Amino acid sequence: MSLTIQYLEPIEVAIAQIETWWRSGWGQDFADRHLSSRSFALLLLQKDPNLWEQLPGDRQQDLEQLIATTQAQLNRPISLEIAQARQGFAQAIEQNTLAEPNPSQRRWGERIHKLTVNPISGFPILVLVLYWGVYKFVGEFGAGELVDRIETFFEGQINPVVNHVTEQVIPWPALQDLFAHDYGIITLGIRYATAIVLPVVATYFLMFSLLEDSGYLPRLSLMLDRLFKAIGLSGRAVIPIVLGLGCDTMATIVTRTLETKRERLIATFLLSLAIPCAAQWGVILGLLAQRPAALVTWAGLIVGIFLLAGFLIDKFLPGSAAQFYIELPPLRLPKIRNVITKTWVRMKWYFWEVLPLFIWASAIIWVGRLTGIFDWLISGIEPIALGLGLPKETAPILLYGFFRRDYGAAGLFDLQQGGQLTGDQLLISAVVLTLFLPCIAQLQMIIKERGVKTALLMVSFIFPFALAVGYVLNWGLNLFHIAL
Amino acid sequence: MDCHQCHQNNGSCGSKRSLRWLPFGENFNRLPIEPSGPQIALVGMPNVGKSVLFHALTGTYVTVSNYPGTTVEVTRGAMTLDDRAVSVIDTPGMYSLLPISEEERVARDLLMSEPFGAIVHVLDAKNLGRMLALTVQLLEAELPVIVAVNMMDEAQRWGLTIDREALIEKLGVPVVLMAAARNWGVDQLRETLADRLASTPAPVLAAVG
Amino acid sequence: MNALSTIRSSDPHWIAHLETQDDAMLRKLTALGILPGNQIAIEQRFPSYIVSIGRTRAALDRETVQCIFVTREQHPTTA
């Protein structure tokens, strides 16, 4: 290799020593790696944990000693000296190869950048982007309009055919229910994945890819970093949290992009507690639209609980606060082709990721109904519903709401249409449903991403907490004779 | 997919993927890739247009799977070079060869454990100096590096020029100037890759482990 | 030598020293080009700090900015 960087003398001495060791036998343990002896030496001098743990104890001791001797001859940490030598070398190459003959015609991008990050204009822009991008496009268009159309198509064209064929092919009604009818794998599971989740996800990913390719996303993060710090997260968490307003299951996957375990845990928890998905808040908005006081109370309560829960968990969860540093690429006009490719690939990936979860949900509902476990559960939930001041018809809604987040809300809608719920009851059930267990797909994703123990812990907090909030709310409304 | 890596994926998916009660997992979406064909990898820091380049090379027919034992996703696709199927791996963004995050660890593990006929280091032309520090590390490890200086369109708009010949001379490896988002230089990269793969013997598959 | 967080002007300053024991942070800063010998300028302080290092622009939180120490002049002993 023609290219060799010279590091400081003590470091070069140490490299030579490790390379001697490499030739005398250390290298054999790493023969399956594509790694040069010099690279090996440099990584070990910086105590690369993966290579380190593969070394036998005596070699680790030899190295410790070598590193200590080397460090003693330097003013700054070895890794910083190495980084600086490389950076210096790289900068020198840049000076010889990159020229700036006619600097800077980046005026328009600069101006928009200033507008997006200046607090006076930046926050209104942020609100507008979220309002049009998330609320209008994903919420109203994706989760409302598109879902309605595809659902209608499924219910009118596909489900009857599936039901009919299933009834012809399978003689046993109990088994028919597994595939068809109200909760079948095809009529519920696949329909749910394609008719409800797919439009939400498609519109969301399209908007997300646009924001990403335009370079706005890191600016959104920096604007909200301070707020998110207060709830134990960093500006980076904006992405999964906003995503949660589309679909919490997807957002739970995306918490992977957060840097620390602690941050991933907090984000996952807040998503399952206080972020309603598009399918859910869409219906709740419709439900409470005629009662502005109830709507404001619902929104206020959920936002308050979101902030308070984040604040408390940040206070009591051990571990250090999230750090925030992010590169700001220049703003650019997204290339439509690239945006569409990205959206398409993500949708495909997501679809295969969640489809099995919905199929499972259908299968579980089938077993639950067949064995009578659901009836038993509903009769157990009825007194709880009564305790919250709700009619006992809301019991099945709470149970099924767990399997389909929006089903719960849709069930409430039916009750409201029948005039069976007062304003207070609507508010209480909307609050409880929002806080209630995450839907079953999200729960499966929490188990997958965070482990069974964490998932159980979260559920065992969220479940009683949601009911307690509903109970206190009912009590408070009664105490002050408030009728919304 | 049928290469050895994916058997690994199926068999020992590690602790976080141990929920085998899911009937279908990440391998649902299969992709026929010649098992013994050469492999190339795209590496680079985040935000250098790596995934756009990846799609420009492979199209949208790709698989996303979790690297064994992690939640980090690795995207694989295929391209044809000189009538040969070549599998392309898009590695997670990395800042240096010494990993901090799980993603960087995965990127490095891939580079060091899988046999690559070529490794394309994608960098942002506007920040050439800052990003060459990683090129330097890849060269120190004696990996078969090709440097793809991306986002040349933006560099041009900023009034920057890059001397390709000088860069080749300094680094001692092939250099392609490109703007993947505009499809500039993608063909040239293909040619460079084809030359590289033709001039090196087909890599021997390393033992699984 | 002053912490970058205390610098009021938006003129470029020379990075003299990074005051952190956190290896991960050190390497992220290095990757952004924030390391001794380079120049850094503060563009904005609220809601987050925005800095520029050559042609790179980055957003940092207060804790991170506090560990970057700068001088007005290039100092041969610290570089």
XYZ file of N, CA and C in Angstrom, chain A residues 284 287-288 291-302 388 390 412 421-434 469-470 473-474 477 482-484:
120
model
N -61.129 9.558 17.368
C -61.420 10.317 18.588
C -61.767 11.772 18.249
N -65.193 11.823 17.093
C -66.102 11.510 18.199
C -66.374 12.734 19.062
N -65.315 13.518 19.285
C -65.450 14.638 20.210
C -65.643 15.969 19.489
N -68.133 18.362 20.684
C -68.004 18.787 22.082
C -66.606 19.348 22.325
N -66.410 20.614 21.936
C -65.065 21.205 22.008
C -64.452 21.133 23.409
N -65.265 21.297 24.435
C -64.726 21.267 25.801
C -64.127 19.892 26.089
N -64.838 18.846 25.673
C -64.333 17.488 25.900
C -63.069 17.257 25.092
N -63.048 17.773 23.866
C -61.889 17.592 22.987
C -60.654 18.251 23.589
N -60.844 19.494 24.069
C -59.715 20.216 24.664
C -59.235 19.499 25.927
N -60.179 19.017 26.735
C -59.789 18.296 27.944
C -59.010 17.037 27.588
N -59.485 16.304 26.590
C -58.788 15.082 26.161
C -57.360 15.415 25.723
N -57.233 16.399 24.820
C -55.912 16.755 24.303
C -54.997 17.234 25.433
N -55.570 18.088 26.308
C -54.774 18.615 27.414
C -54.276 17.506 28.326
N -55.173 16.578 28.646
C -54.809 15.469 29.533
C -53.706 14.612 28.911
N -53.860 14.271 27.634
C -52.893 13.380 26.997
C -51.527 14.063 26.892
N -65.830 3.081 36.069
C -65.393 4.311 35.412
C -66.576 5.181 35.015
N -68.970 4.163 33.029
C -69.322 3.874 31.635
C -70.362 2.758 31.591
N -66.888 2.938 19.983
C -67.442 4.074 20.708
C -68.311 4.917 19.790
N -74.122 7.405 24.943
C -73.054 7.933 25.785
C -73.239 9.425 26.025
N -72.990 9.850 27.265
C -72.991 11.275 27.559
C -71.622 11.847 27.203
N -71.518 13.165 27.224
C -70.241 13.812 26.929
C -69.141 13.347 27.870
N -69.466 13.270 29.148
C -68.477 12.819 30.129
C -68.004 11.411 29.813
N -68.959 10.567 29.494
C -68.610 9.166 29.212
C -67.741 9.066 27.971
N -68.047 9.879 26.960
C -67.220 9.893 25.753
C -65.792 10.289 26.094
N -65.669 11.352 26.888
C -64.340 11.833 27.258
C -63.572 10.755 28.012
N -64.224 10.156 29.012
C -63.539 9.151 29.826
C -63.098 7.983 28.958
N -63.995 7.504 28.114
C -63.585 6.348 27.324
C -62.513 6.710 26.301
N -62.552 7.944 25.753
C -61.499 8.354 24.816
C -60.148 8.408 25.527
N -60.135 8.946 26.719
C -58.882 9.037 27.485
C -58.361 7.642 27.824
N -59.245 6.796 28.332
C -58.802 5.452 28.725
C -58.281 4.692 27.516
N -58.999 4.801 26.395
C -58.556 4.078 25.194
C -57.204 4.575 24.690
N -56.990 5.880 24.776
C -55.712 6.419 24.310
C -54.554 5.909 25.167
N -56.536 6.760 35.748
C -56.795 8.106 35.210
C -58.283 8.243 34.891
N -58.853 7.193 34.264
C -60.285 7.220 33.940
C -61.125 7.353 35.194
N -60.762 10.819 36.677
C -61.446 11.765 35.802
C -62.950 11.735 36.066
N -63.501 10.532 36.143
C -64.923 10.359 36.394
C -65.303 10.955 37.743
N -65.164 14.786 37.550
C -66.299 15.348 36.806
C -67.562 15.301 37.650
N -69.600 18.543 36.530
C -69.313 19.038 35.189
C -69.944 18.087 34.177
N -70.719 18.638 33.279
C -71.244 17.817 32.192
C -70.775 18.408 30.872
N -69.938 17.646 30.169
C -69.375 18.170 28.928
C -70.258 17.836 27.734
